[in-house]
């Protein structure tokens, strides 16, 4: 790429887990090096936004996206932000970026909490120099491929969910204009996520954007009468409101019916996981739990639910992205409350709209390490996935086996750091490749925060958790060292070829505290 | 007082409504002069709090108030804050201040959103030099008397509800430690106002304190299991939690049964007020309304309710302090939502705890002029009280007929500035004194924001509102000039003697935008 003659200056240095990080990264700056999960948590501050006050009688509704862009004073080189609650059904990012492109503005940074295949039109904007930077907590599809191929002018910054909130609040990620996809909005900018054709439930990821951006624009296809109660984002933080035809495609917004897996291998992993939870000593009154929306994770939840019912255990809360399965556990009295940062299905959206024990949380409340205590800090058990795990228990969920970006932390690192028991569940071999390796391609989550790996063929406890190993010693669980698990996998699938990389850095992986835990280099074809 | 040799330096200057303000006020500084209700609203910013992050495993619950004071690093000269949702049943301010006194800390500023007779122990702390400054939006009882008598070292600062939020957010009022009386709190500092023996409903006035203080302490008599959903103040903002025996006396917390007046004069005023509202053109679908909890105000609400039902009008919202009467209007479908900054009775507290259309608002969302639009900006009609009104329509609700502090703006100035129709309802004569005077003792709310005065003997429309006068011209309402109303009153009760004042300034009345609208001088006995 002609515009990246210099991609790094000076020698590489190693951060505390031995990843080689350049002393200076062009178009990123001097990285703060990762130094342990709590190495950069002490005092913090929040940025001081400067904003224009709104007087009585002033109208905040503007005629068009173009008007909003003009009124916000959007200029070359600025940062615009988006949230991903509409997931692969989101139309707002593309609508806004198309209008920005038409308006002749260029060299923008797009800070989207996540980027999905639906956002493929961004690729052309990257090629045309309209978009030169991206920050995201998760990225998959054509945009992730383009970034991996080195098409983006600046390295992409990969955040965690809590880390993005931290970066926005602290001012490390200064958002000039936040565009908030709004399932319902009123004429004064109150927003809720539970009404309208694009209802998505809570708007947790968008809260820091709205509060700390210089300008905030609500974009809605559903203007409701004032006030848009129950309010998720308040009029105090919204400058302009724009009505568009449609902000989302409901088919892409909800994940459909999230279901417990029927695959026997996944069920085996889930059952072992539930047994570990039971033996950890954490499964008692006040229990708290987070899991993803995948089939294996839900199977873990199902086994845990059964144990809670049998033992008459009243849990405290389930947290994170919320599925029907967890709502039903709330409704059955197995949890006191839900902390919901995003709803995965219609049942959850409806529950959030009616049940006060189904509580919204912002991304900051969820996982920001630089506040007075995030919800992840109170998690007992977290169920995590993995693309790769290495013998130091480092986990990669950012890059695929071919070295390209195909994910990102989301809440992975946040919950691993916060929870008392962070369990990685994975098949030992996926796509004919062993999951356990000597060294992961990209470190998303440091092994220091991962307690145990569960595969269908065996379980490996992090040696830092001698207490956990002790607790599991009376079970019949197949416990091995992580090295033994790796060998087991390699005996079946062979040792995979190592990927080779260019010097060029296409992505910087920021840990939740803003330090650099790894960089993503361009793969040699 | 020996410690106030110099109370003002330089000449007085007049602000835009002709009140004489010293160019410099000792122990206050150089006042910004009031210059119209929207003279100081353009760009604004929020302060940058610096705080200590909380890591997983850290315990936020401390053993005693004394521990909390020590851990917060409370020192001489600092500012501590309190909210007034427990009203005259509040025990927290006294508990904390007693502990501070025992701890030997002195020269403190107490920023309480309001001060009631129950806070009389503060008087001794003022006399002993432990408390040298007070900021409040409302003050009555022994503390107000002590301030009026010049016992406080520094002039008290009287804020409005929205102005206090503005001052806290901007950093004009820097709070070192906020002590939050918490009807329910969990071990991680989530707070709600709806559970426990001291339930008070929403905690709107405490929100800016919690968010922008350097340290925030939750004080509760009701530790609940984590999480204290539905959460009013989030764990993100709370440093420490202290359990005490009791935070409040329920008899003083709720106002008892708030009832429509049966006094025929008040009913006459209320009926005329309702007729004005009807003829203003505002009483139609989307109508919004705020009134106090007094008998006349509720009578206005009752007449308005009748008109809404008869004319099948669906209102938008009622706002402010919420009473059962307004909750019932919500429940009958006469309003779409309630915006609640404080609940006045048990019925409202229970409604807030169960009805999602009964929405909490912070003091900032309610009335801060320096945000992107407060709720008061969307008010159609506001019903206000008055101790004095002058011929410029300026209203005093801060000082009594003897010149002593006995109230304060609360939301008076905020709602007058925001609403389309600000109506002052009052008897023409109270305690044998005419309410309408040449010049009010203290300006709380500028006449520029007051549209009409309603008394039992006549109505006066602010000449700035020729449009309103025109709309009322076809009614049989007894319309007079404000001068004629004044004469009418004086003909009955005579012209009262003018109070005489010393130079000494005991209070500074800040308008909601932080400018000085008036000062309160010590009365000559």
PDB file of N, CA, C and O in Angstrom, chain A residues 315-317 336-339 356-360 365 375 378, chain B residues 182-196 201 203 218 220 222-235 238 241 352-353:
ATOM      1  N   UNK A 315     -30.618 -17.925  42.513  1.00  0.00           N
ATOM      2  CA  UNK A 315     -29.480 -17.162  42.018  1.00  0.00           C
ATOM      3  C   UNK A 315     -29.669 -15.670  42.179  1.00  0.00           C
ATOM      4  O   UNK A 315     -30.772 -15.188  42.469  1.00  0.00           O
ATOM      5  N   UNK A 316     -28.587 -14.942  41.978  1.00  0.00           N
ATOM      6  CA  UNK A 316     -28.626 -13.484  42.043  1.00  0.00           C
ATOM      7  C   UNK A 316     -28.995 -12.900  40.681  1.00  0.00           C
ATOM      8  O   UNK A 316     -30.055 -12.316  40.504  1.00  0.00           O
ATOM      9  N   UNK A 317     -28.123 -13.069  39.700  1.00  0.00           N
ATOM     10  CA  UNK A 317     -28.413 -12.487  38.387  1.00  0.00           C
ATOM     11  C   UNK A 317     -27.746 -13.270  37.269  1.00  0.00           C
ATOM     12  O   UNK A 317     -26.750 -13.960  37.475  1.00  0.00           O
ATOM     13  N   UNK A 336     -32.754 -13.445  40.608  1.00  0.00           N
ATOM     14  CA  UNK A 336     -33.454 -12.289  41.151  1.00  0.00           C
ATOM     15  C   UNK A 336     -33.642 -11.223  40.077  1.00  0.00           C
ATOM     16  O   UNK A 336     -34.657 -10.528  40.048  1.00  0.00           O
ATOM     17  N   UNK A 337     -32.636 -11.093  39.219  1.00  0.00           N
ATOM     18  CA  UNK A 337     -32.661 -10.045  38.191  1.00  0.00           C
ATOM     19  C   UNK A 337     -31.853 -10.482  36.977  1.00  0.00           C
ATOM     20  O   UNK A 337     -31.044 -11.402  37.057  1.00  0.00           O
ATOM     21  N   UNK A 338     -32.085  -9.771  35.877  1.00  0.00           N
ATOM     22  CA  UNK A 338     -31.201  -9.886  34.721  1.00  0.00           C
ATOM     23  C   UNK A 338     -30.535  -8.532  34.495  1.00  0.00           C
ATOM     24  O   UNK A 338     -31.190  -7.495  34.597  1.00  0.00           O
ATOM     25  N   UNK A 339     -29.246  -8.544  34.169  1.00  0.00           N
ATOM     26  CA  UNK A 339     -28.545  -7.343  33.697  1.00  0.00           C
ATOM     27  C   UNK A 339     -28.346  -7.492  32.197  1.00  0.00           C
ATOM     28  O   UNK A 339     -27.564  -8.334  31.754  1.00  0.00           O
ATOM     29  N   UNK A 356     -39.587  -5.082  35.437  1.00  0.00           N
ATOM     30  CA  UNK A 356     -38.593  -4.195  36.046  1.00  0.00           C
ATOM     31  C   UNK A 356     -37.395  -4.929  36.629  1.00  0.00           C
ATOM     32  O   UNK A 356     -36.398  -4.300  36.956  1.00  0.00           O
ATOM     33  N   UNK A 357     -37.511  -6.240  36.798  1.00  0.00           N
ATOM     34  CA  UNK A 357     -36.357  -7.013  37.276  1.00  0.00           C
ATOM     35  C   UNK A 357     -35.432  -7.368  36.102  1.00  0.00           C
ATOM     36  O   UNK A 357     -34.358  -7.938  36.294  1.00  0.00           O
ATOM     37  N   UNK A 358     -35.883  -7.100  34.913  1.00  0.00           N
ATOM     38  CA  UNK A 358     -35.078  -7.279  33.711  1.00  0.00           C
ATOM     39  C   UNK A 358     -34.465  -5.907  33.421  1.00  0.00           C
ATOM     40  O   UNK A 358     -35.070  -5.051  32.788  1.00  0.00           O
ATOM     41  N   UNK A 359     -33.272  -5.709  33.957  1.00  0.00           N
ATOM     42  CA  UNK A 359     -32.663  -4.383  34.076  1.00  0.00           C
ATOM     43  C   UNK A 359     -31.671  -4.142  32.946  1.00  0.00           C
ATOM     44  O   UNK A 359     -30.811  -4.984  32.677  1.00  0.00           O
ATOM     45  N   UNK A 360     -31.748  -2.954  32.333  1.00  0.00           N
ATOM     46  CA  UNK A 360     -30.751  -2.583  31.322  1.00  0.00           C
ATOM     47  C   UNK A 360     -29.434  -2.230  32.002  1.00  0.00           C
ATOM     48  O   UNK A 360     -29.421  -1.738  33.122  1.00  0.00           O
ATOM     49  N   UNK A 365     -21.390   0.128  32.583  1.00  0.00           N
ATOM     50  CA  UNK A 365     -21.791  -0.595  33.792  1.00  0.00           C
ATOM     51  C   UNK A 365     -21.451  -2.085  33.650  1.00  0.00           C
ATOM     52  O   UNK A 365     -21.094  -2.743  34.617  1.00  0.00           O
ATOM     53  N   UNK A 375     -20.393  -4.672  36.389  1.00  0.00           N
ATOM     54  CA  UNK A 375     -21.188  -5.870  36.692  1.00  0.00           C
ATOM     55  C   UNK A 375     -20.348  -7.132  36.543  1.00  0.00           C
ATOM     56  O   UNK A 375     -20.495  -8.074  37.322  1.00  0.00           O
ATOM     57  N   UNK A 378     -18.885  -8.887  39.532  1.00  0.00           N
ATOM     58  CA  UNK A 378     -19.715  -9.679  40.438  1.00  0.00           C
ATOM     59  C   UNK A 378     -20.159 -11.004  39.843  1.00  0.00           C
ATOM     60  O   UNK A 378     -20.981 -11.706  40.425  1.00  0.00           O
TER      61      UNK A 378
ATOM     62  N   UNK B 182     -30.199   6.103  51.174  1.00  0.00           N
ATOM     63  CA  UNK B 182     -30.579   5.054  50.220  1.00  0.00           C
ATOM     64  C   UNK B 182     -31.607   4.108  50.836  1.00  0.00           C
ATOM     65  O   UNK B 182     -31.254   3.259  51.656  1.00  0.00           O
ATOM     66  N   UNK B 183     -32.864   4.226  50.440  1.00  0.00           N
ATOM     67  CA  UNK B 183     -33.891   3.331  50.984  1.00  0.00           C
ATOM     68  C   UNK B 183     -33.560   1.847  50.789  1.00  0.00           C
ATOM     69  O   UNK B 183     -33.901   1.033  51.632  1.00  0.00           O
ATOM     70  N   UNK B 184     -32.865   1.521  49.686  1.00  0.00           N
ATOM     71  CA  UNK B 184     -32.366   0.153  49.500  1.00  0.00           C
ATOM     72  C   UNK B 184     -31.027   0.241  48.792  1.00  0.00           C
ATOM     73  O   UNK B 184     -30.864   1.020  47.856  1.00  0.00           O
ATOM     74  N   UNK B 185     -30.063  -0.535  49.265  1.00  0.00           N
ATOM     75  CA  UNK B 185     -28.757  -0.574  48.594  1.00  0.00           C
ATOM     76  C   UNK B 185     -28.221  -1.983  48.690  1.00  0.00           C
ATOM     77  O   UNK B 185     -28.530  -2.720  49.628  1.00  0.00           O
ATOM     78  N   UNK B 186     -27.411  -2.368  47.686  1.00  0.00           N
ATOM     79  CA  UNK B 186     -26.764  -3.670  47.763  1.00  0.00           C
ATOM     80  C   UNK B 186     -25.277  -3.470  48.072  1.00  0.00           C
ATOM     81  O   UNK B 186     -24.802  -2.329  48.178  1.00  0.00           O
ATOM     82  N   UNK B 187     -24.576  -4.582  48.192  1.00  0.00           N
ATOM     83  CA  UNK B 187     -23.183  -4.528  48.638  1.00  0.00           C
ATOM     84  C   UNK B 187     -22.253  -3.869  47.624  1.00  0.00           C
ATOM     85  O   UNK B 187     -21.091  -3.615  47.931  1.00  0.00           O
ATOM     86  N   UNK B 188     -22.741  -3.613  46.408  1.00  0.00           N
ATOM     87  CA  UNK B 188     -21.871  -3.005  45.399  1.00  0.00           C
ATOM     88  C   UNK B 188     -22.311  -1.584  45.078  1.00  0.00           C
ATOM     89  O   UNK B 188     -21.800  -0.963  44.160  1.00  0.00           O
ATOM     90  N   UNK B 189     -23.305  -1.084  45.842  1.00  0.00           N
ATOM     91  CA  UNK B 189     -23.649   0.329  45.716  1.00  0.00           C
ATOM     92  C   UNK B 189     -24.782   0.651  44.772  1.00  0.00           C
ATOM     93  O   UNK B 189     -25.057   1.824  44.529  1.00  0.00           O
ATOM     94  N   UNK B 190     -25.447  -0.352  44.224  1.00  0.00           N
ATOM     95  CA  UNK B 190     -26.681  -0.035  43.500  1.00  0.00           C
ATOM     96  C   UNK B 190     -27.718   0.405  44.523  1.00  0.00           C
ATOM     97  O   UNK B 190     -27.825  -0.172  45.608  1.00  0.00           O
ATOM     98  N   UNK B 191     -28.477   1.439  44.152  1.00  0.00           N
ATOM     99  CA  UNK B 191     -29.430   2.050  45.075  1.00  0.00           C
ATOM    100  C   UNK B 191     -30.793   2.126  44.413  1.00  0.00           C
ATOM    101  O   UNK B 191     -30.900   2.473  43.235  1.00  0.00           O
ATOM    102  N   UNK B 192     -31.840   1.791  45.170  1.00  0.00           N
ATOM    103  CA  UNK B 192     -33.168   2.160  44.698  1.00  0.00           C
ATOM    104  C   UNK B 192     -33.956   2.811  45.819  1.00  0.00           C
ATOM    105  O   UNK B 192     -33.635   2.651  47.008  1.00  0.00           O
ATOM    106  N   UNK B 193     -34.985   3.559  45.430  1.00  0.00           N
ATOM    107  CA  UNK B 193     -35.758   4.331  46.390  1.00  0.00           C
ATOM    108  C   UNK B 193     -37.099   3.714  46.727  1.00  0.00           C
ATOM    109  O   UNK B 193     -37.867   4.302  47.479  1.00  0.00           O
ATOM    110  N   UNK B 194     -37.368   2.516  46.207  1.00  0.00           N
ATOM    111  CA  UNK B 194     -38.726   1.998  46.334  1.00  0.00           C
ATOM    112  C   UNK B 194     -38.902   0.884  47.362  1.00  0.00           C
ATOM    113  O   UNK B 194     -40.023   0.476  47.640  1.00  0.00           O
ATOM    114  N   UNK B 195     -37.803   0.384  47.928  1.00  0.00           N
ATOM    115  CA  UNK B 195     -37.908  -0.706  48.892  1.00  0.00           C
ATOM    116  C   UNK B 195     -37.491  -0.240  50.284  1.00  0.00           C
ATOM    117  O   UNK B 195     -36.630   0.615  50.410  1.00  0.00           O
ATOM    118  N   UNK B 196     -38.056  -0.857  51.295  1.00  0.00           N
ATOM    119  CA  UNK B 196     -37.572  -0.638  52.650  1.00  0.00           C
ATOM    120  C   UNK B 196     -38.419   0.326  53.454  1.00  0.00           C
ATOM    121  O   UNK B 196     -39.325   0.970  52.919  1.00  0.00           O
ATOM    122  N   UNK B 201     -39.385   6.627  46.797  1.00  0.00           N
ATOM    123  CA  UNK B 201     -39.635   6.734  45.354  1.00  0.00           C
ATOM    124  C   UNK B 201     -38.377   7.103  44.592  1.00  0.00           C
ATOM    125  O   UNK B 201     -37.287   6.641  44.919  1.00  0.00           O
ATOM    126  N   UNK B 203     -35.099   9.058  43.044  1.00  0.00           N
ATOM    127  CA  UNK B 203     -33.984   9.746  43.727  1.00  0.00           C
ATOM    128  C   UNK B 203     -33.396  10.826  42.815  1.00  0.00           C
ATOM    129  O   UNK B 203     -32.186  11.040  42.765  1.00  0.00           O
ATOM    130  N   UNK B 218     -23.134   5.512  49.759  1.00  0.00           N
ATOM    131  CA  UNK B 218     -24.543   5.148  49.953  1.00  0.00           C
ATOM    132  C   UNK B 218     -24.745   4.818  51.425  1.00  0.00           C
ATOM    133  O   UNK B 218     -24.001   4.016  51.994  1.00  0.00           O
ATOM    134  N   UNK B 220     -27.539   3.396  54.035  1.00  0.00           N
ATOM    135  CA  UNK B 220     -28.815   2.686  53.966  1.00  0.00           C
ATOM    136  C   UNK B 220     -29.155   2.016  55.289  1.00  0.00           C
ATOM    137  O   UNK B 220     -28.259   1.679  56.067  1.00  0.00           O
ATOM    138  N   UNK B 222     -31.280  -0.548  54.815  1.00  0.00           N
ATOM    139  CA  UNK B 222     -31.923  -1.676  54.158  1.00  0.00           C
ATOM    140  C   UNK B 222     -30.987  -2.257  53.107  1.00  0.00           C
ATOM    141  O   UNK B 222     -31.091  -1.946  51.926  1.00  0.00           O
ATOM    142  N   UNK B 223     -30.041  -3.095  53.576  1.00  0.00           N
ATOM    143  CA  UNK B 223     -29.129  -3.761  52.642  1.00  0.00           C
ATOM    144  C   UNK B 223     -29.896  -4.912  51.998  1.00  0.00           C
ATOM    145  O   UNK B 223     -30.357  -5.816  52.696  1.00  0.00           O
ATOM    146  N   UNK B 224     -30.007  -4.874  50.690  1.00  0.00           N
ATOM    147  CA  UNK B 224     -30.717  -5.941  49.986  1.00  0.00           C
ATOM    148  C   UNK B 224     -29.707  -6.784  49.220  1.00  0.00           C
ATOM    149  O   UNK B 224     -28.571  -6.376  48.984  1.00  0.00           O
ATOM    150  N   UNK B 225     -30.158  -7.983  48.833  1.00  0.00           N
ATOM    151  CA  UNK B 225     -29.275  -8.834  48.049  1.00  0.00           C
ATOM    152  C   UNK B 225     -28.976  -8.169  46.717  1.00  0.00           C
ATOM    153  O   UNK B 225     -29.826  -7.494  46.138  1.00  0.00           O
ATOM    154  N   UNK B 226     -27.753  -8.396  46.248  1.00  0.00           N
ATOM    155  CA  UNK B 226     -27.340  -7.888  44.950  1.00  0.00           C
ATOM    156  C   UNK B 226     -28.158  -8.560  43.866  1.00  0.00           C
ATOM    157  O   UNK B 226     -28.325  -9.769  43.927  1.00  0.00           O
ATOM    158  N   UNK B 227     -28.631  -7.886  42.839  1.00  0.00           N
ATOM    159  CA  UNK B 227     -28.584  -6.436  42.646  1.00  0.00           C
ATOM    160  C   UNK B 227     -29.895  -5.772  43.101  1.00  0.00           C
ATOM    161  O   UNK B 227     -30.950  -6.395  43.035  1.00  0.00           O
ATOM    162  N   UNK B 228     -29.799  -4.522  43.549  1.00  0.00           N
ATOM    163  CA  UNK B 228     -30.950  -3.788  44.080  1.00  0.00           C
ATOM    164  C   UNK B 228     -31.841  -3.261  42.952  1.00  0.00           C
ATOM    165  O   UNK B 228     -32.104  -2.073  42.850  1.00  0.00           O
ATOM    166  N   UNK B 229     -32.286  -4.168  42.078  1.00  0.00           N
ATOM    167  CA  UNK B 229     -33.149  -3.775  40.951  1.00  0.00           C
ATOM    168  C   UNK B 229     -34.557  -3.478  41.453  1.00  0.00           C
ATOM    169  O   UNK B 229     -35.002  -4.153  42.357  1.00  0.00           O
ATOM    170  N   UNK B 230     -35.302  -2.549  40.842  1.00  0.00           N
ATOM    171  CA  UNK B 230     -34.869  -1.651  39.762  1.00  0.00           C
ATOM    172  C   UNK B 230     -33.980  -0.525  40.278  1.00  0.00           C
ATOM    173  O   UNK B 230     -34.347   0.157  41.232  1.00  0.00           O
ATOM    174  N   UNK B 231     -32.837  -0.366  39.626  1.00  0.00           N
ATOM    175  CA  UNK B 231     -31.780   0.517  40.124  1.00  0.00           C
ATOM    176  C   UNK B 231     -32.059   1.979  39.776  1.00  0.00           C
ATOM    177  O   UNK B 231     -32.352   2.305  38.633  1.00  0.00           O
ATOM    178  N   UNK B 232     -31.976   2.860  40.784  1.00  0.00           N
ATOM    179  CA  UNK B 232     -32.087   4.296  40.541  1.00  0.00           C
ATOM    180  C   UNK B 232     -30.711   4.941  40.368  1.00  0.00           C
ATOM    181  O   UNK B 232     -30.539   5.845  39.569  1.00  0.00           O
ATOM    182  N   UNK B 233     -29.746   4.504  41.170  1.00  0.00           N
ATOM    183  CA  UNK B 233     -28.368   5.006  41.057  1.00  0.00           C
ATOM    184  C   UNK B 233     -27.464   3.787  40.959  1.00  0.00           C
ATOM    185  O   UNK B 233     -27.555   2.861  41.761  1.00  0.00           O
ATOM    186  N   UNK B 234     -26.579   3.794  39.967  1.00  0.00           N
ATOM    187  CA  UNK B 234     -25.805   2.604  39.614  1.00  0.00           C
ATOM    188  C   UNK B 234     -24.503   2.480  40.398  1.00  0.00           C
ATOM    189  O   UNK B 234     -23.862   3.471  40.754  1.00  0.00           O
ATOM    190  N   UNK B 235     -24.114   1.250  40.605  1.00  0.00           N
ATOM    191  CA  UNK B 235     -22.844   0.888  41.244  1.00  0.00           C
ATOM    192  C   UNK B 235     -21.630   1.564  40.611  1.00  0.00           C
ATOM    193  O   UNK B 235     -20.606   1.733  41.276  1.00  0.00           O
ATOM    194  N   UNK B 238     -20.733   4.610  42.832  1.00  0.00           N
ATOM    195  CA  UNK B 238     -20.725   4.557  44.295  1.00  0.00           C
ATOM    196  C   UNK B 238     -19.427   3.920  44.801  1.00  0.00           C
ATOM    197  O   UNK B 238     -19.050   2.838  44.369  1.00  0.00           O
ATOM    198  N   UNK B 241     -20.459   1.801  50.805  1.00  0.00           N
ATOM    199  CA  UNK B 241     -21.807   1.589  51.314  1.00  0.00           C
ATOM    200  C   UNK B 241     -21.697   1.421  52.829  1.00  0.00           C
ATOM    201  O   UNK B 241     -20.842   0.675  53.312  1.00  0.00           O
ATOM    202  N   UNK B 352     -44.439   4.235  41.089  1.00  0.00           N
ATOM    203  CA  UNK B 352     -43.110   4.318  40.473  1.00  0.00           C
ATOM    204  C   UNK B 352     -42.415   2.954  40.484  1.00  0.00           C
ATOM    205  O   UNK B 352     -41.702   2.597  39.541  1.00  0.00           O
ATOM    206  N   UNK B 353     -42.683   2.191  41.520  1.00  0.00           N
ATOM    207  CA  UNK B 353     -42.060   0.877  41.623  1.00  0.00           C
ATOM    208  C   UNK B 353     -42.614  -0.167  40.674  1.00  0.00           C
ATOM    209  O   UNK B 353     -42.003  -1.221  40.484  1.00  0.00           O
TER     210      UNK B 353
END
